[in-house]
Amino acid sequence: MKRKVDDLAIFGGSAEFTSTLHVGRPNIPNIARLLKRIEGILDSKWLTNDGPYLQQFEKRIADMIGVRNCVATCNGTGALEILVRAAGLKGEVIVPSFTFVATAHALQWLNVKPVFADVELETHNVDPDHLEHLITKHTTAILGVHLWGRPCRTERLQKIAEEKRLRLFYDASHAFGCSHHGRMIGSFGDAEVFSFHATKFLNTFEGGAIVTNDDQLAERMRLMRSFGFNDYDSVISVGANGKLNEVSAAMGISCLEEIETFIAVNRRNYQIYRQRLSNVPGLTVLHYDEIETNNFQYIVMVIEEETFELSRDDVLAILWKENILARRYFFPGIHAMEPYRSLYPNSGRNLPITERLVKQVLCFPTGTSINTEDVTQICDLLEFIIEKKDSIRRRLTNTSLG
Ligand code: T4K
């Protein structure tokens, strides 16, 4: 039966999906193999503190990225905090505002001021031109973010960092398994940080890691991850408890074994979204450069209201009623969140692209729990919305007036 506008759940129809489709559903590896590993951990009675799975996990990541050191941690935010502290960052650090709040929190938490740079419209990553204008005598580092797994302009940033004698770090939370000019992300700058949160491409339930070729920095981070202990009864620095437990490390290893499958599913979903929605005025499905290795973790659409004739938030409201829980990451931009809005009230003044993207970006469900039928159905629905947008807009206006 042909769908009518009245059939949309937002206007009283029944939802397209009876069970909810989420952004961020975890990729689950082979359960039997994972459980066997967990049984082994329980039998061995070695549950955490530099255990064999942790060591194996770190080695596999360092080898895969092509760096000398991987320091795995209990989460990505903790990894950032340990890095900021171990690198001795002070004063001001330049970061994008268009990222997950943890990037800035890790600095502010340690009394380092995050200075917000705008992003580029094309890449959604920090704009080197704007960033250069923000450098002051207080600036100690740049913390770029490879948003959606797409690389920052690493060459430009490296040049700026060298010229201005700044440290250069990356929050690569979205970019595990991605490459840039054929080189794995994780190997750029002075160090990079991954998140292995449940919602990430590769997960350890909660977890993270810092990867670096700087042996001394890695040594300091290892100490800080474990209370500053360098031996039994010997504490030689201030430290936190940032350790990754054995069950999490085993989860990470199990996921690493299936990374190709995860990528293949994500890529398949991405291609359906792209093919179905590539010629819609005012709607762009963000593109991954297929010459590189990508994890295709995020399906990101940019909706320009003037051309699309419905706002991103209109589309979001319609989708949520259909049980499609799309997400408007990273709304409203860190500069507009507390405590940053109050602490640095002028920091949002010159972020036009960030201000624009926070109103336009919408992330769609993908990952191994989303099959081709789901994606096809989501695309059917979006095509219907596009076809009927005039009537939908009128109905939405009347509804909000009423
Ligand atoms: N830097 C960047 C650039 C980051 O994106 C992140 C994390 C970090 C640093 C910090 O790393 P961690 O300290 O987290 O390791 C989620 C994640 O909680 C967060 O880790 C992630 N970024 C961010 C982009 O997304 P929310 O607010 O979306 O979480 P939540 O609870 O709403 O979950 C998202 C969706 O995932 C929901 O629709 C439900 C689904 N979900 C979630 C979990 C936890 C599941 O289906 N199963 C689950 O177990 O932040």
Short mmCIF file of C-alpha atoms and ligand atoms in Angstrom, two decimals:
data_model
loop_
_atom_site.label_atom_id
_atom_site.label_comp_id
_atom_site.label_asym_id
_atom_site.label_seq_id
_atom_site.Cartn_x
_atom_site.Cartn_y
_atom_site.Cartn_z
CA MET A 1 0.00 0.00 0.00
CA LYS A 2 1.30 3.43 -0.90
CA ARG A 3 2.50 5.47 2.04
CA LYS A 4 0.78 8.79 2.79
CA VAL A 5 2.00 11.70 4.88
CA ASP A 6 -0.64 10.82 7.48
CA ASP A 7 1.05 7.44 7.87
CA LEU A 8 4.12 9.06 9.41
CA ALA A 9 4.25 8.35 13.12
CA ILE A 10 4.78 12.04 13.87
CA PHE A 11 1.28 12.65 12.46
CA GLY A 12 -0.33 9.72 14.27
CA GLY A 13 0.60 6.75 12.06
CA SER A 14 2.41 3.69 13.34
CA ALA A 15 6.20 3.65 13.54
CA GLU A 16 8.23 2.24 10.65
CA PHE A 17 10.30 0.08 13.01
CA THR A 18 8.77 -1.91 15.85
CA SER A 19 12.13 -2.21 17.57
CA THR A 20 14.38 0.79 17.86
CA LEU A 21 17.35 1.37 15.54
CA HIS A 22 20.22 3.03 17.37
CA VAL A 23 23.31 4.89 16.36
CA GLY A 24 26.17 3.38 18.35
CA ARG A 25 25.04 -0.23 18.77
CA PRO A 26 28.19 -2.13 19.73
CA ASN A 27 29.98 -4.42 17.29
CA ILE A 28 29.98 -7.78 19.07
CA PRO A 29 32.71 -10.30 18.19
CA ASN A 30 32.35 -14.11 18.19
CA ILE A 31 30.67 -14.72 21.56
CA ALA A 32 31.86 -18.32 22.08
CA ARG A 33 35.51 -17.32 21.56
CA LEU A 34 35.15 -14.34 23.86
CA LEU A 35 33.49 -16.39 26.60
CA LYS A 36 36.26 -18.97 26.37
CA ARG A 37 38.80 -16.22 26.93
CA ILE A 38 36.81 -14.86 29.86
CA GLU A 39 36.64 -18.35 31.38
CA GLY A 40 40.41 -18.56 31.05
CA ILE A 41 40.78 -15.20 32.80
CA LEU A 42 38.55 -16.33 35.66
CA ASP A 43 40.43 -19.63 35.96
CA SER A 44 43.79 -17.89 35.99
CA LYS A 45 42.62 -15.45 38.65
CA TRP A 46 44.54 -12.65 36.97
CA LEU A 47 41.87 -10.03 36.33
CA THR A 48 43.74 -6.76 35.86
CA ASN A 49 47.11 -4.97 36.42
CA ASP A 50 49.24 -5.53 33.34
CA GLY A 51 47.85 -9.00 32.66
CA PRO A 52 48.64 -11.18 29.62
CA TYR A 53 45.60 -10.08 27.59
CA LEU A 54 46.41 -6.42 28.20
CA GLN A 55 49.98 -6.97 27.03
CA GLN A 56 48.83 -8.86 23.95
CA PHE A 57 46.21 -6.21 23.13
CA GLU A 58 48.73 -3.37 23.40
CA LYS A 59 51.27 -5.20 21.24
CA ARG A 60 48.72 -5.95 18.55
CA ILE A 61 47.59 -2.35 18.41
CA ALA A 62 51.14 -0.95 18.34
CA ASP A 63 52.04 -3.40 15.52
CA MET A 64 48.92 -2.60 13.56
CA ILE A 65 49.42 1.17 13.83
CA GLY A 66 53.17 0.94 13.30
CA VAL A 67 54.24 2.71 16.50
CA ARG A 68 56.57 1.64 19.29
CA ASN A 69 54.20 2.15 22.21
CA CYS A 70 50.57 1.54 23.04
CA VAL A 71 49.34 2.38 26.54
CA ALA A 72 45.83 1.01 26.95
CA THR A 73 43.53 2.68 29.48
CA CYS A 74 40.15 2.25 31.13
CA ASN A 75 38.52 4.74 28.73
CA GLY A 76 39.36 7.32 26.06
CA THR A 77 38.79 10.31 28.34
CA GLY A 78 41.24 8.88 30.87
CA ALA A 79 43.73 8.35 28.05
CA LEU A 80 43.44 12.02 27.07
CA GLU A 81 43.84 13.13 30.68
CA ILE A 82 46.90 10.96 31.23
CA LEU A 83 48.40 12.26 27.99
CA VAL A 84 47.77 15.91 28.90
CA ARG A 85 49.35 15.41 32.31
CA ALA A 86 52.28 13.26 31.17
CA ALA A 87 53.10 15.68 28.35
CA GLY A 88 53.13 18.49 30.92
CA LEU A 89 50.69 20.66 28.96
CA LYS A 90 49.97 24.02 30.52
CA GLY A 91 48.49 27.37 29.50
CA GLU A 92 46.38 27.04 26.37
CA VAL A 93 45.78 24.18 23.97
CA ILE A 94 43.98 24.68 20.68
CA VAL A 95 41.13 22.24 19.99
CA PRO A 96 38.09 22.21 17.76
CA SER A 97 34.75 22.96 19.40
CA PHE A 98 33.02 20.58 17.00
CA THR A 99 33.88 17.32 18.77
CA PHE A 100 32.73 15.22 21.71
CA VAL A 101 32.94 17.19 24.95
CA ALA A 102 35.58 14.84 26.41
CA THR A 103 38.27 16.36 24.16
CA ALA A 104 37.98 19.71 25.94
CA HIS A 105 37.11 18.25 29.36
CA ALA A 106 40.44 16.41 29.49
CA LEU A 107 42.21 19.78 29.24
CA GLN A 108 39.94 21.78 31.52
CA TRP A 109 40.06 18.99 34.12
CA LEU A 110 43.80 19.62 34.38
CA ASN A 111 43.43 23.42 34.37
CA VAL A 112 44.64 23.78 30.82
CA LYS A 113 42.53 26.24 28.83
CA PRO A 114 40.94 24.81 25.68
CA VAL A 115 40.98 27.45 22.97
CA PHE A 116 38.36 26.64 20.38
CA ALA A 117 39.25 26.72 16.70
CA ASP A 118 36.74 26.49 13.90
CA VAL A 119 36.54 23.51 11.55
CA GLU A 120 36.57 23.28 7.77
CA LEU A 121 33.30 22.81 5.96
CA GLU A 122 34.76 20.12 3.74
CA THR A 123 36.55 17.95 6.32
CA HIS A 124 34.73 18.86 9.58
CA ASN A 125 38.23 18.91 11.07
CA VAL A 126 40.15 21.75 12.69
CA ASP A 127 40.87 24.61 10.29
CA PRO A 128 44.65 25.23 10.26
CA ASP A 129 44.20 28.82 9.04
CA HIS A 130 41.94 29.73 11.93
CA LEU A 131 44.06 27.77 14.35
CA GLU A 132 47.17 29.79 13.42
CA HIS A 133 45.42 33.00 14.46
CA LEU A 134 44.69 31.58 17.89
CA ILE A 135 48.30 30.86 18.82
CA THR A 136 49.54 33.07 21.66
CA LYS A 137 52.55 33.01 23.94
CA HIS A 138 50.48 30.80 26.28
CA THR A 139 49.81 28.11 23.68
CA THR A 140 51.62 24.84 24.41
CA ALA A 141 49.96 22.37 22.05
CA ILE A 142 47.45 21.59 19.34
CA LEU A 143 44.97 18.79 19.93
CA GLY A 144 43.37 17.90 16.61
CA VAL A 145 40.44 15.47 16.28
CA HIS A 146 40.06 13.13 13.30
CA LEU A 147 36.32 13.57 13.31
CA TRP A 148 34.21 10.71 11.93
CA GLY A 149 37.49 8.85 11.27
CA ARG A 150 38.52 11.29 8.55
CA PRO A 151 42.05 12.66 8.91
CA CYS A 152 43.01 16.17 9.96
CA ARG A 153 45.35 18.09 7.68
CA THR A 154 48.29 16.47 9.41
CA GLU A 155 51.03 17.92 7.18
CA ARG A 156 49.85 21.50 7.71
CA LEU A 157 49.41 20.98 11.44
CA GLN A 158 52.85 19.40 11.72
CA LYS A 159 54.39 22.39 9.95
CA ILE A 160 52.60 24.87 12.20
CA ALA A 161 53.60 22.89 15.30
CA GLU A 162 57.25 22.82 14.23
CA GLU A 163 57.35 26.50 13.31
CA LYS A 164 55.69 27.60 16.54
CA ARG A 165 57.40 24.97 18.71
CA LEU A 166 54.15 23.44 19.88
CA ARG A 167 53.39 19.85 20.79
CA LEU A 168 50.94 18.17 18.41
CA PHE A 169 48.47 15.54 19.57
CA TYR A 170 45.39 13.96 18.07
CA ASP A 171 42.18 12.66 19.52
CA ALA A 172 41.72 9.71 17.19
CA SER A 173 38.73 8.28 19.07
CA HIS A 174 36.79 7.86 15.82
CA ALA A 175 39.69 6.75 13.68
CA PHE A 176 40.84 3.34 14.83
CA GLY A 177 41.68 1.29 11.73
CA CYS A 178 41.76 4.32 9.39
CA SER A 179 44.69 5.47 7.29
CA HIS A 180 45.89 8.78 5.87
CA HIS A 181 48.13 8.73 2.80
CA GLY A 182 48.47 4.99 3.42
CA ARG A 183 49.81 5.50 6.96
CA MET A 184 47.71 4.38 9.91
CA ILE A 185 46.10 7.07 12.01
CA GLY A 186 47.69 6.75 15.42
CA SER A 187 51.15 7.35 14.05
CA PHE A 188 50.83 11.12 13.52
CA GLY A 189 51.96 13.96 15.78
CA ASP A 190 53.61 13.35 19.15
CA ALA A 191 50.90 10.94 20.29
CA GLU A 192 47.32 9.97 19.44
CA VAL A 193 44.44 8.73 21.54
CA PHE A 194 41.83 6.09 20.74
CA SER A 195 38.53 5.39 22.45
CA PHE A 196 37.32 1.81 22.70
CA HIS A 197 33.97 2.73 24.20
CA ALA A 198 31.06 0.36 23.54
CA THR A 199 29.77 2.65 20.78
CA LYS A 200 33.07 2.76 18.94
CA PHE A 201 34.11 0.76 15.90
CA LEU A 202 36.32 -1.44 18.08
CA ASN A 203 35.22 -1.75 21.67
CA THR A 204 36.48 -3.09 24.98
CA PHE A 205 33.16 -2.25 26.72
CA GLU A 206 34.94 0.84 28.09
CA GLY A 207 38.52 1.51 27.12
CA GLY A 208 41.04 3.63 25.32
CA ALA A 209 44.71 3.87 24.42
CA ILE A 210 47.49 6.31 23.73
CA VAL A 211 49.85 5.40 20.92
CA THR A 212 53.21 7.08 20.43
CA ASN A 213 56.78 6.70 19.25
CA ASP A 214 57.97 8.84 22.17
CA ASP A 215 59.37 6.21 24.56
CA GLN A 216 59.83 8.61 27.46
CA LEU A 217 56.30 9.93 27.19
CA ALA A 218 55.02 6.35 27.03
CA GLU A 219 57.00 5.47 30.15
CA ARG A 220 55.51 8.41 32.06
CA MET A 221 52.03 7.46 30.90
CA ARG A 222 52.50 3.85 32.01
CA LEU A 223 53.49 5.07 35.45
CA MET A 224 50.57 7.48 35.64
CA ARG A 225 48.12 4.83 34.52
CA SER A 226 49.02 2.78 37.59
CA PHE A 227 49.40 5.13 40.58
CA GLY A 228 53.01 5.99 39.69
CA PHE A 229 54.27 2.52 40.64
CA ASN A 230 57.45 1.42 38.88
CA ASP A 231 57.92 -1.67 41.03
CA TYR A 232 56.50 -3.39 44.10
CA ASP A 233 56.38 -0.82 46.92
CA SER A 234 57.99 1.84 44.71
CA VAL A 235 56.02 4.92 43.68
CA ILE A 236 57.99 7.49 41.70
CA SER A 237 55.34 9.86 40.36
CA VAL A 238 51.83 11.06 40.88
CA GLY A 239 49.39 8.70 39.19
CA ALA A 240 45.83 7.70 38.61
CA ASN A 241 44.15 4.36 38.18
CA GLY A 242 43.63 4.25 34.44
CA LYS A 243 44.16 0.54 33.85
CA LEU A 244 42.30 -1.63 31.38
CA ASN A 245 41.12 -4.92 32.90
CA GLU A 246 41.69 -8.37 31.38
CA VAL A 247 38.08 -8.97 30.30
CA SER A 248 38.11 -5.68 28.41
CA ALA A 249 41.45 -6.51 26.82
CA ALA A 250 40.10 -9.93 25.78
CA MET A 251 37.09 -8.18 24.24
CA GLY A 252 39.48 -5.92 22.34
CA ILE A 253 41.48 -8.87 21.02
CA SER A 254 38.29 -10.66 19.99
CA CYS A 255 37.14 -7.53 18.13
CA LEU A 256 40.54 -7.12 16.47
CA GLU A 257 40.11 -10.62 15.03
CA GLU A 258 36.94 -9.46 13.30
CA ILE A 259 37.90 -6.02 12.22
CA GLU A 260 37.65 -6.90 8.52
CA THR A 261 34.07 -8.09 8.96
CA PHE A 262 33.13 -4.94 10.88
CA ILE A 263 34.62 -2.79 8.12
CA ALA A 264 32.87 -4.78 5.39
CA VAL A 265 29.45 -4.37 7.05
CA ASN A 266 29.97 -0.67 7.71
CA ARG A 267 31.19 -0.14 4.15
CA ARG A 268 28.19 -1.99 2.71
CA ASN A 269 25.80 0.14 4.78
CA TYR A 270 27.64 3.32 3.83
CA GLN A 271 27.44 2.46 0.14
CA ILE A 272 23.70 1.90 0.28
CA TYR A 273 23.16 5.23 2.04
CA ARG A 274 25.42 6.98 -0.47
CA GLN A 275 23.89 5.37 -3.55
CA ARG A 276 20.33 5.97 -2.46
CA LEU A 277 20.80 9.55 -1.28
CA SER A 278 23.57 10.97 -3.39
CA ASN A 279 21.55 13.31 -5.58
CA VAL A 280 19.35 15.08 -3.09
CA PRO A 281 19.62 18.88 -3.11
CA GLY A 282 20.48 20.11 0.37
CA LEU A 283 21.45 16.69 1.70
CA THR A 284 24.99 15.32 1.65
CA VAL A 285 26.06 11.91 2.88
CA LEU A 286 29.60 12.50 4.08
CA HIS A 287 32.18 10.85 1.89
CA TYR A 288 35.09 8.60 2.88
CA ASP A 289 38.14 8.54 0.62
CA GLU A 290 38.15 4.91 -0.52
CA ILE A 291 41.82 5.02 -1.50
CA GLU A 292 42.43 4.92 2.25
CA THR A 293 41.50 2.31 4.83
CA ASN A 294 38.33 3.51 6.56
CA ASN A 295 36.26 2.07 9.37
CA PHE A 296 33.08 3.73 7.97
CA GLN A 297 31.91 3.95 11.57
CA TYR A 298 29.72 7.01 11.16
CA ILE A 299 27.07 7.67 8.57
CA VAL A 300 26.94 11.44 8.66
CA MET A 301 24.42 13.50 6.75
CA VAL A 302 24.55 17.27 6.41
CA ILE A 303 21.12 18.83 5.92
CA GLU A 304 21.06 22.41 4.64
CA GLU A 305 17.63 23.71 5.53
CA GLU A 306 17.52 26.48 2.89
CA THR A 307 17.83 23.95 0.08
CA PHE A 308 16.39 20.83 1.66
CA GLU A 309 13.39 22.82 2.91
CA LEU A 310 13.15 20.88 6.15
CA SER A 311 15.51 21.50 9.03
CA ARG A 312 17.82 18.87 10.45
CA ASP A 313 15.72 18.94 13.62
CA ASP A 314 12.50 18.39 11.62
CA VAL A 315 14.05 15.29 10.08
CA LEU A 316 15.33 14.16 13.48
CA ALA A 317 11.87 14.53 15.05
CA ILE A 318 10.26 12.52 12.24
CA LEU A 319 12.87 9.76 12.48
CA TRP A 320 12.66 9.41 16.27
CA LYS A 321 8.90 8.86 16.02
CA GLU A 322 9.66 6.08 13.53
CA ASN A 323 12.02 4.51 16.10
CA ILE A 324 15.10 5.50 14.15
CA LEU A 325 17.28 7.15 16.79
CA ALA A 326 19.52 9.29 14.58
CA ARG A 327 21.85 11.57 16.59
CA ARG A 328 22.81 15.21 16.10
CA TYR A 329 26.44 14.95 17.18
CA PHE A 330 28.05 17.30 18.46
CA PHE A 331 25.28 19.73 19.29
CA PRO A 332 25.52 22.57 20.34
CA GLY A 333 29.34 22.67 20.11
CA ILE A 334 31.56 22.56 23.19
CA HIS A 335 31.92 26.36 23.33
CA ALA A 336 28.16 26.54 23.94
CA MET A 337 28.20 24.00 26.78
CA GLU A 338 29.01 24.56 30.43
CA PRO A 339 31.47 25.29 31.90
CA TYR A 340 32.98 26.66 28.68
CA ARG A 341 30.12 29.03 27.83
CA SER A 342 30.55 30.78 31.20
CA LEU A 343 34.32 30.48 31.53
CA TYR A 344 35.11 31.69 28.02
CA PRO A 345 32.04 33.64 26.85
CA ASN A 346 33.83 35.06 23.80
CA SER A 347 35.22 31.78 22.55
CA GLY A 348 32.24 31.09 20.29
CA ARG A 349 32.50 34.41 18.47
CA ASN A 350 34.50 33.25 15.53
CA LEU A 351 33.27 29.73 14.85
CA PRO A 352 30.94 30.19 11.85
CA ILE A 353 31.40 26.71 10.38
CA THR A 354 31.00 25.04 13.77
CA GLU A 355 27.83 27.07 14.40
CA ARG A 356 26.56 25.97 11.02
CA LEU A 357 27.43 22.28 11.29
CA VAL A 358 25.95 21.80 14.75
CA LYS A 359 22.60 22.69 13.19
CA GLN A 360 23.05 20.52 10.10
CA VAL A 361 24.73 17.25 11.05
CA LEU A 362 22.77 14.08 11.64
CA CYS A 363 24.27 10.62 12.27
CA PHE A 364 22.45 7.51 11.10
CA PRO A 365 22.42 3.93 12.36
CA THR A 366 25.07 1.59 11.06
CA GLY A 367 27.35 -1.15 12.41
CA THR A 368 26.94 -4.90 12.59
CA SER A 369 23.48 -4.75 14.16
CA ILE A 370 22.09 -2.86 11.15
CA ASN A 371 21.37 -5.01 8.13
CA THR A 372 20.78 -4.06 4.50
CA GLU A 373 17.03 -4.28 4.96
CA ASP A 374 17.21 -1.72 7.80
CA VAL A 375 19.29 0.68 5.71
CA THR A 376 17.01 0.21 2.71
CA GLN A 377 13.96 0.93 4.84
CA ILE A 378 15.58 4.04 6.33
CA CYS A 379 16.46 5.24 2.82
CA ASP A 380 12.90 4.51 1.60
CA LEU A 381 11.57 6.62 4.43
CA LEU A 382 14.02 9.45 3.74
CA GLU A 383 13.07 9.39 0.06
CA PHE A 384 9.42 9.60 1.04
CA ILE A 385 10.18 12.56 3.32
CA ILE A 386 12.04 14.23 0.46
CA GLU A 387 9.18 13.62 -1.97
CA LYS A 388 6.57 14.97 0.43
CA LYS A 389 8.63 17.66 2.10
CA ASP A 390 6.27 20.54 1.18
CA SER A 391 3.29 18.90 2.71
CA ILE A 392 5.30 17.67 5.70
CA ARG A 393 6.64 21.17 6.31
CA ARG A 394 3.13 22.62 6.23
CA ARG A 395 1.88 19.96 8.61
CA LEU A 396 4.81 20.51 10.99
CA THR A 397 4.23 24.27 10.97
CA ASN A 398 0.52 23.80 11.70
CA THR A 399 1.29 21.26 14.43
CA SER A 400 3.75 23.59 16.14
CA LEU A 401 1.33 26.54 15.76
CA GLY A 402 -1.50 24.45 17.11
N1 T4K B 1 36.91 12.02 21.99
C1 T4K B 1 35.96 11.83 21.07
C2 T4K B 1 36.11 12.50 19.75
C3 T4K B 1 34.88 10.98 21.33
O1 T4K B 1 33.92 10.79 20.40
C4 T4K B 1 34.80 10.34 22.58
C5 T4K B 1 33.67 9.49 22.90
C6 T4K B 1 35.84 10.56 23.52
C7 T4K B 1 36.87 11.42 23.18
C8 T4K B 1 35.83 9.93 24.87
O2 T4K B 1 36.04 8.54 24.81
P1 T4K B 1 35.44 7.61 26.01
O3 T4K B 1 35.90 8.20 27.30
O4 T4K B 1 33.94 7.60 25.85
O5 T4K B 1 36.08 6.27 25.71
C9 T4K B 1 28.71 8.31 22.94
C10 T4K B 1 29.78 7.64 23.76
O6 T4K B 1 29.39 7.51 25.12
C11 T4K B 1 31.11 8.32 23.70
O7 T4K B 1 32.05 7.36 24.08
C12 T4K B 1 31.42 8.79 22.29
N2 T4K B 1 32.63 9.54 22.20
C13 T4K B 1 30.30 9.63 21.76
C14 T4K B 1 30.55 10.12 20.37
O8 T4K B 1 29.14 8.85 21.72
P2 T4K B 1 26.47 9.31 23.62
O9 T4K B 1 26.08 10.50 24.42
O10 T4K B 1 26.01 9.21 22.24
O11 T4K B 1 26.15 7.95 24.39
P3 T4K B 1 24.78 7.20 24.51
O12 T4K B 1 24.75 6.54 25.83
O13 T4K B 1 23.67 8.11 24.16
O14 T4K B 1 24.86 6.03 23.44
C15 T4K B 1 24.76 6.28 22.05
C16 T4K B 1 23.91 5.23 21.40
O15 T4K B 1 24.53 3.99 21.47
C17 T4K B 1 22.52 5.07 21.99
O16 T4K B 1 21.58 5.23 20.96
C18 T4K B 1 22.45 3.64 22.50
C19 T4K B 1 23.64 2.95 21.88
N3 T4K B 1 24.32 2.08 22.83
C20 T4K B 1 25.14 2.64 23.76
C21 T4K B 1 25.81 1.84 24.64
C22 T4K B 1 26.71 2.45 25.67
C23 T4K B 1 24.12 0.71 22.77
O17 T4K B 1 23.33 0.24 21.94
N4 T4K B 1 24.78 -0.10 23.64
C24 T4K B 1 25.63 0.41 24.58
O18 T4K B 1 26.24 -0.37 25.34
O19 T4K B 1 28.05 9.27 23.66
#
